[in-house]
CSV table of C-alpha atoms in Angstrom, one decimal:
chain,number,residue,atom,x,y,z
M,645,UNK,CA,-97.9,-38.9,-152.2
M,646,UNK,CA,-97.2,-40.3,-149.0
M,647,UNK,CA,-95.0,-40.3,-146.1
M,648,UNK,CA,-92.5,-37.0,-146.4
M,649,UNK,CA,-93.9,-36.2,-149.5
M,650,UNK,CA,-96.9,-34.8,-148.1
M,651,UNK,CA,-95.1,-32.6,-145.8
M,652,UNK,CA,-94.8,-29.9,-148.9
M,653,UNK,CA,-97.5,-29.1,-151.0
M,654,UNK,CA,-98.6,-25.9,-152.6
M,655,UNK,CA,-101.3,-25.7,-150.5
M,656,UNK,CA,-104.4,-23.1,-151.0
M,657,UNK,CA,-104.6,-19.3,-150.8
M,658,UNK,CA,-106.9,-17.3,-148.8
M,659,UNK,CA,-107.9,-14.0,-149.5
M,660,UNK,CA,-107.4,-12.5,-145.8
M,661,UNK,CA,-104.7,-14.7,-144.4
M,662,UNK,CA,-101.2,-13.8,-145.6
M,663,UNK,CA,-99.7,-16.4,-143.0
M,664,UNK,CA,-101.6,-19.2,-146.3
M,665,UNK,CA,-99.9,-16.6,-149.2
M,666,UNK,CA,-96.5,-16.9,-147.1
M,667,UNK,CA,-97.0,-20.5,-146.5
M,668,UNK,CA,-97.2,-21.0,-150.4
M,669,UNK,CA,-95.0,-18.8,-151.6
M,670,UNK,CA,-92.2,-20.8,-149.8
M,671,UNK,CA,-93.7,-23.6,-150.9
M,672,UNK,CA,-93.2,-22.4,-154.5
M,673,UNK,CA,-89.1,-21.7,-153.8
M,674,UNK,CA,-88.5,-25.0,-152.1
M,675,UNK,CA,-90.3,-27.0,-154.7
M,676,UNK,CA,-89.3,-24.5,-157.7
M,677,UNK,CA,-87.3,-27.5,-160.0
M,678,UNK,CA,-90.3,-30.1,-159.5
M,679,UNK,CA,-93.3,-27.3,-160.4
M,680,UNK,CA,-91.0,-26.4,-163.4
M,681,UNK,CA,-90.5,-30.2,-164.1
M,682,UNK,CA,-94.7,-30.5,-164.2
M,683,UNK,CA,-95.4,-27.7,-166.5
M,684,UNK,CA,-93.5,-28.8,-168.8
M,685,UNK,CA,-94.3,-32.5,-169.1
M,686,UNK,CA,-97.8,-31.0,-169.1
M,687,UNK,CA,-96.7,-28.8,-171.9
M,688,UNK,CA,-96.0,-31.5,-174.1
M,689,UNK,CA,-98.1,-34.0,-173.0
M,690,UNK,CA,-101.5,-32.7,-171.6
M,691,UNK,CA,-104.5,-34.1,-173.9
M,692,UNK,CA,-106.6,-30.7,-174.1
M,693,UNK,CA,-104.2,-28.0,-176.2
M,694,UNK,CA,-105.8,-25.1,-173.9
M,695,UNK,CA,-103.7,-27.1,-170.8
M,696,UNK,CA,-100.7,-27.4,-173.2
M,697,UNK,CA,-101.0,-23.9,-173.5
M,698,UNK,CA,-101.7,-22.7,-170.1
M,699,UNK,CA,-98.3,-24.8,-168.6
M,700,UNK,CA,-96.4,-23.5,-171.3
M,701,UNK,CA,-97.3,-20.1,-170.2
M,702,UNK,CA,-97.1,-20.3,-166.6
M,703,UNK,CA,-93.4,-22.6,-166.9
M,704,UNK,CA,-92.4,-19.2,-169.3
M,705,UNK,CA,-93.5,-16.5,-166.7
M,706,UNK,CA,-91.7,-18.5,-163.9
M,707,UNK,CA,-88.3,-19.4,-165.7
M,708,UNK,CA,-87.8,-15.2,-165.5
M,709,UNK,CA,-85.6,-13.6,-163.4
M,710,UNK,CA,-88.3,-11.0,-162.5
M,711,UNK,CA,-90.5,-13.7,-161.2
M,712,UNK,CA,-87.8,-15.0,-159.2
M,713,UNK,CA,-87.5,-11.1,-157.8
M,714,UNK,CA,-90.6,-10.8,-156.9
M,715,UNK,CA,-91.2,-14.3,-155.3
M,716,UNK,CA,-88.0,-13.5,-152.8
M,717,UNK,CA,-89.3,-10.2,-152.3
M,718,UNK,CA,-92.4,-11.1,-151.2
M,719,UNK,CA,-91.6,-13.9,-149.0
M,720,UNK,CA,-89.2,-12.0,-147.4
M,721,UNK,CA,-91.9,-9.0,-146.8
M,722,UNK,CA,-94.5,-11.8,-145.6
M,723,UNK,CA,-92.2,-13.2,-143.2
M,724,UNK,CA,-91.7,-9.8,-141.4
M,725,UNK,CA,-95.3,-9.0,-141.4
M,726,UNK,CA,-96.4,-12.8,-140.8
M,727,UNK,CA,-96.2,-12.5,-136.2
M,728,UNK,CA,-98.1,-9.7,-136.5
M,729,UNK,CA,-100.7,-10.7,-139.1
M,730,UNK,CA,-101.0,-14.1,-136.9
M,731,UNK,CA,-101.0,-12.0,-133.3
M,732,UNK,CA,-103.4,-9.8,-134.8
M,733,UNK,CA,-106.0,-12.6,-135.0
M,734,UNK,CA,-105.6,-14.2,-131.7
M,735,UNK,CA,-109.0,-13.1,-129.9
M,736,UNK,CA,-107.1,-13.4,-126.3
M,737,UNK,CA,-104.1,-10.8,-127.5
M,738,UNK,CA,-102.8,-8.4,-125.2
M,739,UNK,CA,-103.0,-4.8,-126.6
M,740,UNK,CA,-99.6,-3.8,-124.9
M,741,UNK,CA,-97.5,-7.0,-127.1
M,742,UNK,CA,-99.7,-5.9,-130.1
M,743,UNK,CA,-98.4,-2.5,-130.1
M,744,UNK,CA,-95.2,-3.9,-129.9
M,745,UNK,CA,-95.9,-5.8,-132.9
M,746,UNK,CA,-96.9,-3.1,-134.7
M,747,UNK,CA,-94.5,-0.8,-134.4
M,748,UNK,CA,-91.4,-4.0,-134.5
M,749,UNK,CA,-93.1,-4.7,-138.1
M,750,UNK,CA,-93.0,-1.0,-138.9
M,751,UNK,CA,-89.5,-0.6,-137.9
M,752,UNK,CA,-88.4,-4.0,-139.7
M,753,UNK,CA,-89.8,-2.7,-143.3
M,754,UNK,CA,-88.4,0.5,-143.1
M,755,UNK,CA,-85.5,-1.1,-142.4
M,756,UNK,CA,-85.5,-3.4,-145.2
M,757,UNK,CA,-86.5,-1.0,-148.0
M,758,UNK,CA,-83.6,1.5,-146.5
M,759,UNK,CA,-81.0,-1.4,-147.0
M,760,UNK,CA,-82.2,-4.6,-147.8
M,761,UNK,CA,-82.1,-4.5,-151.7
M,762,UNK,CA,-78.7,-6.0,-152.2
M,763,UNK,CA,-79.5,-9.0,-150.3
M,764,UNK,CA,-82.3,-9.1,-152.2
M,765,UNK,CA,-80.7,-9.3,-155.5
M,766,UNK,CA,-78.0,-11.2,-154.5
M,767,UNK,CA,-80.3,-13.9,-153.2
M,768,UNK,CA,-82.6,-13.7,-156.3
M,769,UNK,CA,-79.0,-14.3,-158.4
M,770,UNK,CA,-78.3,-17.4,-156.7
M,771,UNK,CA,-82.0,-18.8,-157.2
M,772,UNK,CA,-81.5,-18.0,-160.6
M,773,UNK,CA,-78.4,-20.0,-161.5
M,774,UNK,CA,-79.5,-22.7,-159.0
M,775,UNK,CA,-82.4,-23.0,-161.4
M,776,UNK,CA,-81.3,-22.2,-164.8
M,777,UNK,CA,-83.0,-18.9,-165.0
M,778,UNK,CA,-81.2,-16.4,-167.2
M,779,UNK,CA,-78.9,-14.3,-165.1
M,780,UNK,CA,-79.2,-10.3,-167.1
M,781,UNK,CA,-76.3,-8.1,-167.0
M,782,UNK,CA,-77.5,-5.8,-164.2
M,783,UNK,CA,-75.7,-2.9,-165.5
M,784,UNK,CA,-77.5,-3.5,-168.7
M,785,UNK,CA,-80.2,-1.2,-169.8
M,786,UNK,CA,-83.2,-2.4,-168.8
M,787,UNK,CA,-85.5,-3.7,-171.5
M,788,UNK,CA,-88.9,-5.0,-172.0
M,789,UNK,CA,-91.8,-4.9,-174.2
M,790,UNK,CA,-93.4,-2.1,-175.8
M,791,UNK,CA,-96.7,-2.6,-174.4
M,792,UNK,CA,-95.0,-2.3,-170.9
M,793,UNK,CA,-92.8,0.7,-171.6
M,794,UNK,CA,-96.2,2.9,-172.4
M,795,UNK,CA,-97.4,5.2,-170.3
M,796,UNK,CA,-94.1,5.2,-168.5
M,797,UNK,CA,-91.5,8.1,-168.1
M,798,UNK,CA,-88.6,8.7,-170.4
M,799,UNK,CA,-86.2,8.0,-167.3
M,800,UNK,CA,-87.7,4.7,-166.4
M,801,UNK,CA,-86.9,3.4,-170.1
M,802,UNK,CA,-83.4,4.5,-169.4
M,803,UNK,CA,-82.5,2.5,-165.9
M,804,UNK,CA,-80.2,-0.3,-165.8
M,805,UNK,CA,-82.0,-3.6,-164.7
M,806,UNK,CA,-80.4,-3.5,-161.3
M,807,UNK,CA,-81.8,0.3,-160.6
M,808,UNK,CA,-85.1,-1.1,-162.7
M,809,UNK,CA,-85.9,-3.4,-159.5
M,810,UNK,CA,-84.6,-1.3,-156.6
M,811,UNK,CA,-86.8,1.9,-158.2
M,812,UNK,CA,-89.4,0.4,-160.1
M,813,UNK,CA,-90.3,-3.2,-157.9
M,814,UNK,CA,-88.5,-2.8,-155.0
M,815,UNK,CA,-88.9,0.3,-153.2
M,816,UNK,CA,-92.9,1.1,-154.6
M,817,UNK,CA,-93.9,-2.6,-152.9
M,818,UNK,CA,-92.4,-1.4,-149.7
M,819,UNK,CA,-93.8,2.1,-149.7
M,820,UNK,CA,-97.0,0.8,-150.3
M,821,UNK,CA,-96.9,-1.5,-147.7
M,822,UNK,CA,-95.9,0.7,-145.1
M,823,UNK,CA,-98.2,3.4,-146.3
M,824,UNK,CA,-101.1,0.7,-145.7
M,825,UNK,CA,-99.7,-0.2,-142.2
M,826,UNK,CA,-99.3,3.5,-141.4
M,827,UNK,CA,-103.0,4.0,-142.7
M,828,UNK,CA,-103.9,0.9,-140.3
M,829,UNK,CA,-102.2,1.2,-137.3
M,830,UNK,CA,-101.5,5.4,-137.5
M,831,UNK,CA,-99.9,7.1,-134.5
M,832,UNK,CA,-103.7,8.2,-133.2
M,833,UNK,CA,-104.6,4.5,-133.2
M,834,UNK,CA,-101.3,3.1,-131.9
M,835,UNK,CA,-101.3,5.4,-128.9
M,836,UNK,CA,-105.3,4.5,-128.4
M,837,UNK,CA,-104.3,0.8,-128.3
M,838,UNK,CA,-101.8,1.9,-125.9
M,839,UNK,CA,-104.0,4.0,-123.2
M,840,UNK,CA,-106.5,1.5,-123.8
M,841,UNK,CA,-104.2,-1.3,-121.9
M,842,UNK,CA,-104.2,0.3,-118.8
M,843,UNK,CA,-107.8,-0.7,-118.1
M,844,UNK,CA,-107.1,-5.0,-119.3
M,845,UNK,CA,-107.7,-6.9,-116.3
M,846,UNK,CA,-104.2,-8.7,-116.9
M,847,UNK,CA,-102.4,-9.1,-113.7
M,848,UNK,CA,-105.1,-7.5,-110.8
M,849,UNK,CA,-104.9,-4.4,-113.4
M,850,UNK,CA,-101.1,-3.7,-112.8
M,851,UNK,CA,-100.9,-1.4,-116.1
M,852,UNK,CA,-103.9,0.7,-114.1
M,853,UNK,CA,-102.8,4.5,-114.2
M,854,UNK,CA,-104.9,7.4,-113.8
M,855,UNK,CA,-103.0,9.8,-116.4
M,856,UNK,CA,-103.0,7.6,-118.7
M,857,UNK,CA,-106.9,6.9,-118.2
M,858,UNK,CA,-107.5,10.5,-118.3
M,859,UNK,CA,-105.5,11.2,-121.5
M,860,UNK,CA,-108.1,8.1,-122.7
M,861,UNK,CA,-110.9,9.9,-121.6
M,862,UNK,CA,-109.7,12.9,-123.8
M,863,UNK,CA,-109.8,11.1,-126.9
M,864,UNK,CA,-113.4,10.9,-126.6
M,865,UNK,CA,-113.9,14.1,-124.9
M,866,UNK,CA,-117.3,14.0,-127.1
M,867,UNK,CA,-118.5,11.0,-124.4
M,868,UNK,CA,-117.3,12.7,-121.3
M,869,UNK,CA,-118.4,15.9,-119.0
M,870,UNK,CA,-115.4,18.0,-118.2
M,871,UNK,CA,-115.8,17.0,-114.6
M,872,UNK,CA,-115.6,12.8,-115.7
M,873,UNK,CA,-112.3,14.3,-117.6
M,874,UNK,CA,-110.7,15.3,-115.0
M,875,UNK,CA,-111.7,19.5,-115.5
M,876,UNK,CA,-111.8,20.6,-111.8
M,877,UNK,CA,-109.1,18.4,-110.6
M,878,UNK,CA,-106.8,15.1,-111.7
M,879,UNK,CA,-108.3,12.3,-110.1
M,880,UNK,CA,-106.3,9.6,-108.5
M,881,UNK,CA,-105.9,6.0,-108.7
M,882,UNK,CA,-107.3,5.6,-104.8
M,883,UNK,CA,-110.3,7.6,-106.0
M,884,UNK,CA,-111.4,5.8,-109.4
């Protein structure tokens, strides 16, 4: 198209930049009725049966209120983490901001798996009839297909849709996103990044302290004497 209507576009993905996955995935929500429209004309009108096919597929996995779920989920987890992923790759960032970062996106996802589901849902139910997905009865008991239900518990086939996504989509994404930032950026490494700041040449070296250079030096006690560690006595700023 031209003019405005290149200003949205699905755009591509890239395997190691989520700011391109968030990028799309609100892409996908603000052009939701026009992708629909597309598969489907493509359903009924694509030459080659596999395309037929393949639209009809994706326009039935879309037009679900899970998918609709998961696509507000995500976007909303994206947008939390999406400063940090794009401070993270500035070559030029200041390790005292990043730590910031770090543990401002740790706070916000806690956060949001401790309370955010009913905003959540209620925004995913508003999506849904703003796009004629079919609404379930959240107090319903959740159902889905056998091949699905294997492997799964007895009280997982028993949960009401709503408790479904809060126990079952909601609050394992989360976890294991947090688990991954913890395993990333754990307390050992956030406090390293920390210590580490007080040598940056920012500002004539105006983060420069000699305790927190020494408890540095610690940390790789492996690479130091006792004597560079400060061992016989604490060194001072005036002497380093």
């Amino acid at each position: 198209g031209k003019g405005q209507h290149q200003l949205r576009s699905l755009g591509s993905l890239s395997s190691t930049r989520w700011n391109c996955r968030l990028s799309a995935l609100r892409s996908i929500g603000a052009m939701f009725s026009s992708i629909s429209e597309v598969l489907e004309m493509v359903s009924q009108d694509a030459a080659a049966s596999e395309r037929r096919v393949e639209a009809d597929h994706l326009l039935e996995t879309i037009s679900t209120f899970d998918f609709a779920f998961s696509l507000l989920l995500m976007t909303e987890i994206l947008s939390v983490t999406n400063t940090l992923s794009l401070a993270l790759q500035k070559q030029d960032q200041d390790l005292v901001n990043a730590c910031a970062l770090i543990k401002s996106a740790k706070f916000e996802i806690q956060s949001l798996r401790d309370g955010g589901f009913p905003c959540i849902l209620s925004k995913t139910v508003t999506f849904a009839n703003l796009h004629g997905i079919k609404v379930p009865n959240l107090d319903d008991q959740w159902q889905t297909s056998s091949r699905r239900m294997r492997g799964r518990p007895p009280q997982s086939q028993q949960l009401s849709y709503q408790e479904y996504f809060r126990l079952e989509v909601f609050i394992p994404v989360l976890d294991k996103l947090r688990s991954e930032l913890d395993s990333r950026f754990s307390e050992t490494v956030s406090e390293l990044m920390d210590l580490a700041s007080s040598v940056q040449p920012n500002d004539n070296f105006r983060r420069f302290d000699s305790d927190r250079l020494l408890r540095l030096a610690e940390m790789y006690s492996e690479d130091f004497s006792a004597i560079e560690c400060g061992g016989t006595a604490p060194l001072h700023a005036s002497e380093h």
